[in-house]
Coordinates of C-alpha atoms and ligand atoms in Angstrom, one line a residue:
M5 CA -30.5 -2.1 35.0
E6 CA -32.0 1.0 33.5
H7 CA -33.7 0.6 30.2
S8 CA -37.2 1.8 31.0
S9 CA -37.2 4.1 28.0
F10 CA -37.2 1.0 25.8
N11 CA -40.6 -0.1 27.1
F12 CA -42.5 1.0 24.0
R13 CA -46.2 0.8 23.5
P14 CA -47.3 -0.8 20.3
N15 CA -48.2 2.4 18.6
D16 CA -45.1 4.4 19.6
L17 CA -42.9 5.9 17.0
F18 CA -39.6 6.3 18.8
L19 CA -36.8 8.6 17.9
I20 CA -33.2 7.9 18.7
A21 CA -30.8 10.7 17.7
G22 CA -27.3 11.8 18.3
P23 CA -23.9 12.2 16.8
C24 CA -22.2 9.5 14.8
A25 CA -19.5 9.7 17.4
V26 CA -19.2 11.3 20.8
E27 CA -16.5 13.9 20.2
S28 CA -16.5 16.5 23.0
E29 CA -18.3 18.0 25.9
S30 CA -19.4 21.0 23.8
Q31 CA -20.8 18.8 21.1
M32 CA -22.8 16.7 23.6
R33 CA -24.0 19.7 25.5
A34 CA -25.3 21.4 22.4
I35 CA -27.3 18.3 21.5
L36 CA -28.5 17.6 25.0
T37 CA -29.7 21.2 25.6
D38 CA -31.5 21.4 22.2
S39 CA -35.3 21.9 22.7
H40 CA -36.1 19.1 20.2
R41 CA -33.7 16.5 21.5
P42 CA -35.2 13.1 22.3
T43 CA -34.6 11.2 25.5
L44 CA -32.8 8.4 23.6
I45 CA -29.4 9.7 22.5
R46 CA -27.1 7.7 20.3
G47 CA -23.4 8.2 20.0
G48 CA -20.4 6.1 19.0
I49 CA -17.7 5.5 21.6
H50 CA -15.8 2.8 19.7
K51 CA -16.1 3.4 16.0
M52 CA -15.6 0.8 13.3
R53 CA -14.2 2.8 10.5
T54 CA -13.5 1.5 7.0
N55 CA -10.1 3.3 7.1
A56 CA -7.8 2.5 10.1
K57 CA -6.5 6.0 10.0
S58 CA -9.9 7.6 10.5
F59 CA -11.2 8.7 13.9
Q60 CA -11.8 5.5 16.0
G61 CA -13.9 7.1 18.7
L62 CA -13.0 8.4 22.1
G63 CA -13.1 5.1 23.9
D64 CA -12.7 5.3 27.7
E65 CA -12.6 9.1 27.5
G66 CA -16.0 9.0 25.8
I67 CA -17.4 6.8 28.5
A68 CA -16.2 9.2 31.2
L69 CA -17.7 12.1 29.2
V70 CA -21.1 10.4 28.8
K71 CA -21.1 9.6 32.6
K72 CA -20.4 13.2 33.4
M73 CA -23.1 14.5 31.0
K74 CA -25.7 12.1 32.4
K75 CA -25.2 13.5 35.9
E76 CA -25.8 17.0 34.5
I77 CA -28.7 16.2 32.1
P78 CA -30.5 12.9 32.3
F79 CA -30.8 11.0 29.1
D80 CA -30.8 7.4 27.9
F81 CA -27.7 6.5 25.9
V82 CA -27.4 4.0 23.0
T83 CA -24.0 3.0 21.7
E84 CA -22.4 0.4 19.5
V85 CA -20.5 -2.5 21.0
T86 CA -17.8 -3.6 18.6
D87 CA -16.1 -6.2 20.8
V88 CA -17.2 -8.5 23.7
R89 CA -14.5 -6.9 25.8
Q90 CA -16.4 -3.6 25.8
I91 CA -19.7 -4.8 27.1
E92 CA -19.1 -4.3 30.8
S93 CA -17.8 -0.7 30.6
L94 CA -20.5 0.3 28.0
A95 CA -23.2 -1.3 30.1
E96 CA -22.5 1.4 32.7
I97 CA -23.7 4.1 30.4
S98 CA -26.0 2.4 27.9
S99 CA -29.7 1.7 28.1
A100 CA -29.4 -0.4 24.9
F101 CA -26.6 -1.7 22.8
Q102 CA -26.2 -1.3 19.1
V103 CA -24.6 -4.0 17.0
G104 CA -23.3 -2.4 13.8
A105 CA -23.6 -3.6 10.2
R106 CA -20.0 -4.8 10.3
N107 CA -20.8 -7.1 13.2
M108 CA -24.1 -8.5 12.3
Y109 CA -22.4 -11.8 11.6
N110 CA -20.3 -11.7 14.8
Y111 CA -22.2 -14.6 16.5
E112 CA -19.9 -14.7 19.6
L113 CA -20.7 -11.0 20.2
L114 CA -24.4 -11.7 19.8
K115 CA -24.2 -14.7 22.2
E116 CA -22.5 -12.6 24.8
L117 CA -25.0 -9.7 24.4
S118 CA -27.9 -12.2 24.8
R119 CA -26.7 -12.7 28.4
Y120 CA -27.1 -9.1 29.3
N121 CA -30.5 -7.7 30.4
R122 CA -30.3 -4.9 27.8
P123 CA -32.2 -4.3 24.5
V124 CA -30.1 -4.7 21.4
I125 CA -30.5 -2.8 18.2
L126 CA -29.2 -5.1 15.5
K127 CA -28.2 -3.4 12.3
R128 CA -28.5 -5.2 9.0
A129 CA -25.1 -6.0 7.4
F130 CA -24.3 -4.4 4.1
S131 CA -25.3 -7.4 1.9
A132 CA -27.3 -9.5 4.4
T133 CA -30.4 -11.2 3.2
V134 CA -33.4 -10.7 5.5
A135 CA -33.1 -14.4 6.4
E136 CA -29.5 -14.0 7.5
W137 CA -30.4 -10.9 9.5
L138 CA -33.2 -12.9 11.3
G139 CA -30.6 -15.7 11.8
S140 CA -28.5 -13.2 13.7
A141 CA -31.5 -12.1 15.7
E142 CA -32.1 -15.7 16.8
Y143 CA -28.8 -15.5 18.7
L144 CA -30.4 -12.8 20.8
F145 CA -33.5 -15.0 21.5
N146 CA -32.8 -15.0 25.3
L147 CA -33.4 -11.3 25.5
G148 CA -37.1 -11.8 24.6
E149 CA -38.6 -10.4 21.5
K150 CA -39.4 -7.0 22.9
N151 CA -35.7 -6.4 23.5
I152 CA -34.6 -7.2 20.0
I153 CA -34.8 -4.2 17.7
L154 CA -33.9 -4.6 14.0
C155 CA -32.4 -1.7 12.3
E156 CA -32.6 -1.3 8.5
R157 CA -29.7 0.9 7.4
G158 CA -29.6 0.3 3.7
V159 CA -27.8 -2.4 1.7
R160 CA -25.2 -2.5 -1.1
S161 CA -26.7 -2.3 -4.5
F162 CA -25.5 -1.9 -8.1
D163 CA -26.1 1.8 -7.8
N164 CA -23.6 4.1 -6.0
K165 CA -25.5 7.4 -6.4
L166 CA -26.4 7.1 -2.7
R167 CA -24.3 5.6 0.1
N168 CA -26.7 2.6 0.3
L169 CA -30.0 1.4 -1.0
L170 CA -32.7 2.0 1.7
D171 CA -34.7 -1.3 1.6
L172 CA -38.1 -0.3 2.9
G173 CA -39.4 -3.6 1.6
S174 CA -37.6 -5.3 4.4
V175 CA -39.4 -3.1 6.9
I176 CA -42.8 -3.9 5.4
Y177 CA -41.9 -7.6 5.4
L178 CA -40.5 -7.7 9.0
K179 CA -43.5 -5.9 10.4
K180 CA -45.9 -8.4 8.8
N181 CA -43.9 -11.5 9.6
T182 CA -41.9 -11.1 12.8
P183 CA -42.7 -9.8 16.3
F184 CA -39.7 -7.5 16.4
K185 CA -39.5 -3.7 16.6
V186 CA -38.0 -2.3 13.4
V187 CA -36.2 1.0 13.2
V188 CA -34.8 2.7 10.2
D189 CA -31.5 4.6 10.0
P190 CA -32.0 7.0 7.2
S191 CA -28.6 8.6 7.8
H192 CA -26.4 5.7 6.8
A193 CA -28.9 4.6 4.2
M194 CA -28.8 7.8 2.2
G195 CA -25.4 9.1 3.3
L196 CA -26.1 12.7 2.5
T197 CA -28.0 15.3 4.7
P198 CA -30.4 16.7 2.0
Y199 CA -32.1 13.2 1.7
V200 CA -32.3 12.2 5.3
I201 CA -35.6 13.8 6.3
D202 CA -37.5 12.5 3.3
A203 CA -36.1 9.0 3.8
A204 CA -37.2 9.2 7.5
L205 CA -40.7 10.1 6.5
A206 CA -40.9 7.3 4.0
A207 CA -39.7 4.9 6.7
V208 CA -42.6 5.9 8.9
A209 CA -45.0 5.3 6.0
A210 CA -43.5 1.8 5.5
G211 CA -44.3 0.9 9.1
A212 CA -41.1 1.5 11.0
D213 CA -41.5 1.7 14.8
G214 CA -38.7 4.1 15.1
L215 CA -35.8 6.0 13.6
L216 CA -32.1 6.2 14.4
V217 CA -30.8 9.5 13.1
E218 CA -27.4 11.2 13.1
I219 CA -27.3 14.8 14.2
H220 CA -24.5 17.2 14.9
P221 CA -24.4 20.8 16.1
E222 CA -21.8 21.6 13.4
P223 CA -21.9 18.9 10.8
A224 CA -19.0 20.5 8.8
C225 CA -16.7 19.9 11.8
A226 CA -17.8 16.4 12.6
L227 CA -15.1 13.8 13.0
S228 CA -17.1 11.2 11.3
D229 CA -20.1 11.1 9.0
G230 CA -20.7 14.9 8.9
Q231 CA -21.9 14.7 5.3
Q232 CA -25.0 12.8 6.5
A233 CA -25.7 14.5 9.8
L234 CA -28.7 16.8 10.3
N235 CA -27.9 20.0 12.1
L236 CA -30.1 20.9 15.0
Q237 CA -32.4 23.1 13.0
Q238 CA -32.9 20.4 10.4
F239 CA -33.5 18.0 13.2
G240 CA -36.2 20.3 14.5
E241 CA -37.8 20.2 11.0
L242 CA -37.8 16.5 11.1
V243 CA -39.4 16.4 14.5
S244 CA -42.2 18.8 13.4
K245 CA -42.9 16.7 10.3
L246 CA -42.9 13.5 12.3
K247 CA -45.4 15.0 14.7
K248 CA -47.8 15.6 11.8
L249 CA -47.1 12.3 10.0
A250 CA -47.2 9.9 13.0
P251 CA -51.0 10.2 13.6
V252 CA -51.7 9.5 9.9
F253 CA -50.3 6.0 10.6
E254 CA -51.9 5.8 14.0
K255 CA -48.6 6.3 15.8
E256 CA -47.5 8.6 18.5
L257 CA -44.1 10.2 18.4
R258 CA -42.2 9.3 21.6
M259 CA -39.3 11.6 22.3
Ligands
PEP305 C1 -23.4 3.9 13.1 O1 -24.6 3.8 13.5 O2 -22.7 4.8 13.6 C2 -22.8 2.9 12.2 C3 -21.5 2.7 12.2 O3 -23.7 2.3 11.4 P1 -23.6 1.0 10.6 O4 -23.1 -0.1 11.5 O5 -25.0 0.8 10.1 O6 -22.6 1.3 9.4
MN306 MN1 -22.2 7.1 11.4

């Protein structure tokens, strides 16, 4: 059971970054050899796309690819589990599981995940109240509070200028009233690359313990969510800004 990288200290600001979806060896190698890349790498293997004809993820081929890359370059991997039947195979490559917005209400999946000794990053559903989100977190109770990580990724609102409405109020509330780690995903919240860095910085000011950010070596060629990915240079900018901002909030950037 390897999830040592998720043993955060109270003042850590942790960064999880990687592509929306694992696509190819060259894509993963470009990210893994980038000088700014964090130890915690995200990447979708099974994607839950709104359109059934969209890229659904590499599945087993993606698992094999991540295994191969891990032998070459050590990293901790975080990926979304979209179905209970995937847990065992994904456990072989993941230090933590992600439950996506579309599955926050999938209580059977949450119950099953609560039996595994692995941290879970629980994303907020599109229109979930904070109370419903915490209700879902209850299903993970067995994991222990330090292994339950809530992820604010924006909610539906009356406004469609941006992909979602980044609810930083929830972050402030959760940090004051619950024992859980809270991370913010500025990529899905904003939905467009030019806004991601500023939203990430705002999340730190709101008290987030960490960030989950989509990056891609060539966003224009991404098979999913390229419009919101930071390229590696932009990711470097984010990292240097976070290094300056973290101490202002008495945090230390953990990469
Ligand atoms: C993701 O992180 O790739 C994702 C699908 O996010 P969400 O579940 O928040 O839509
Ligand atoms: Mn995505």
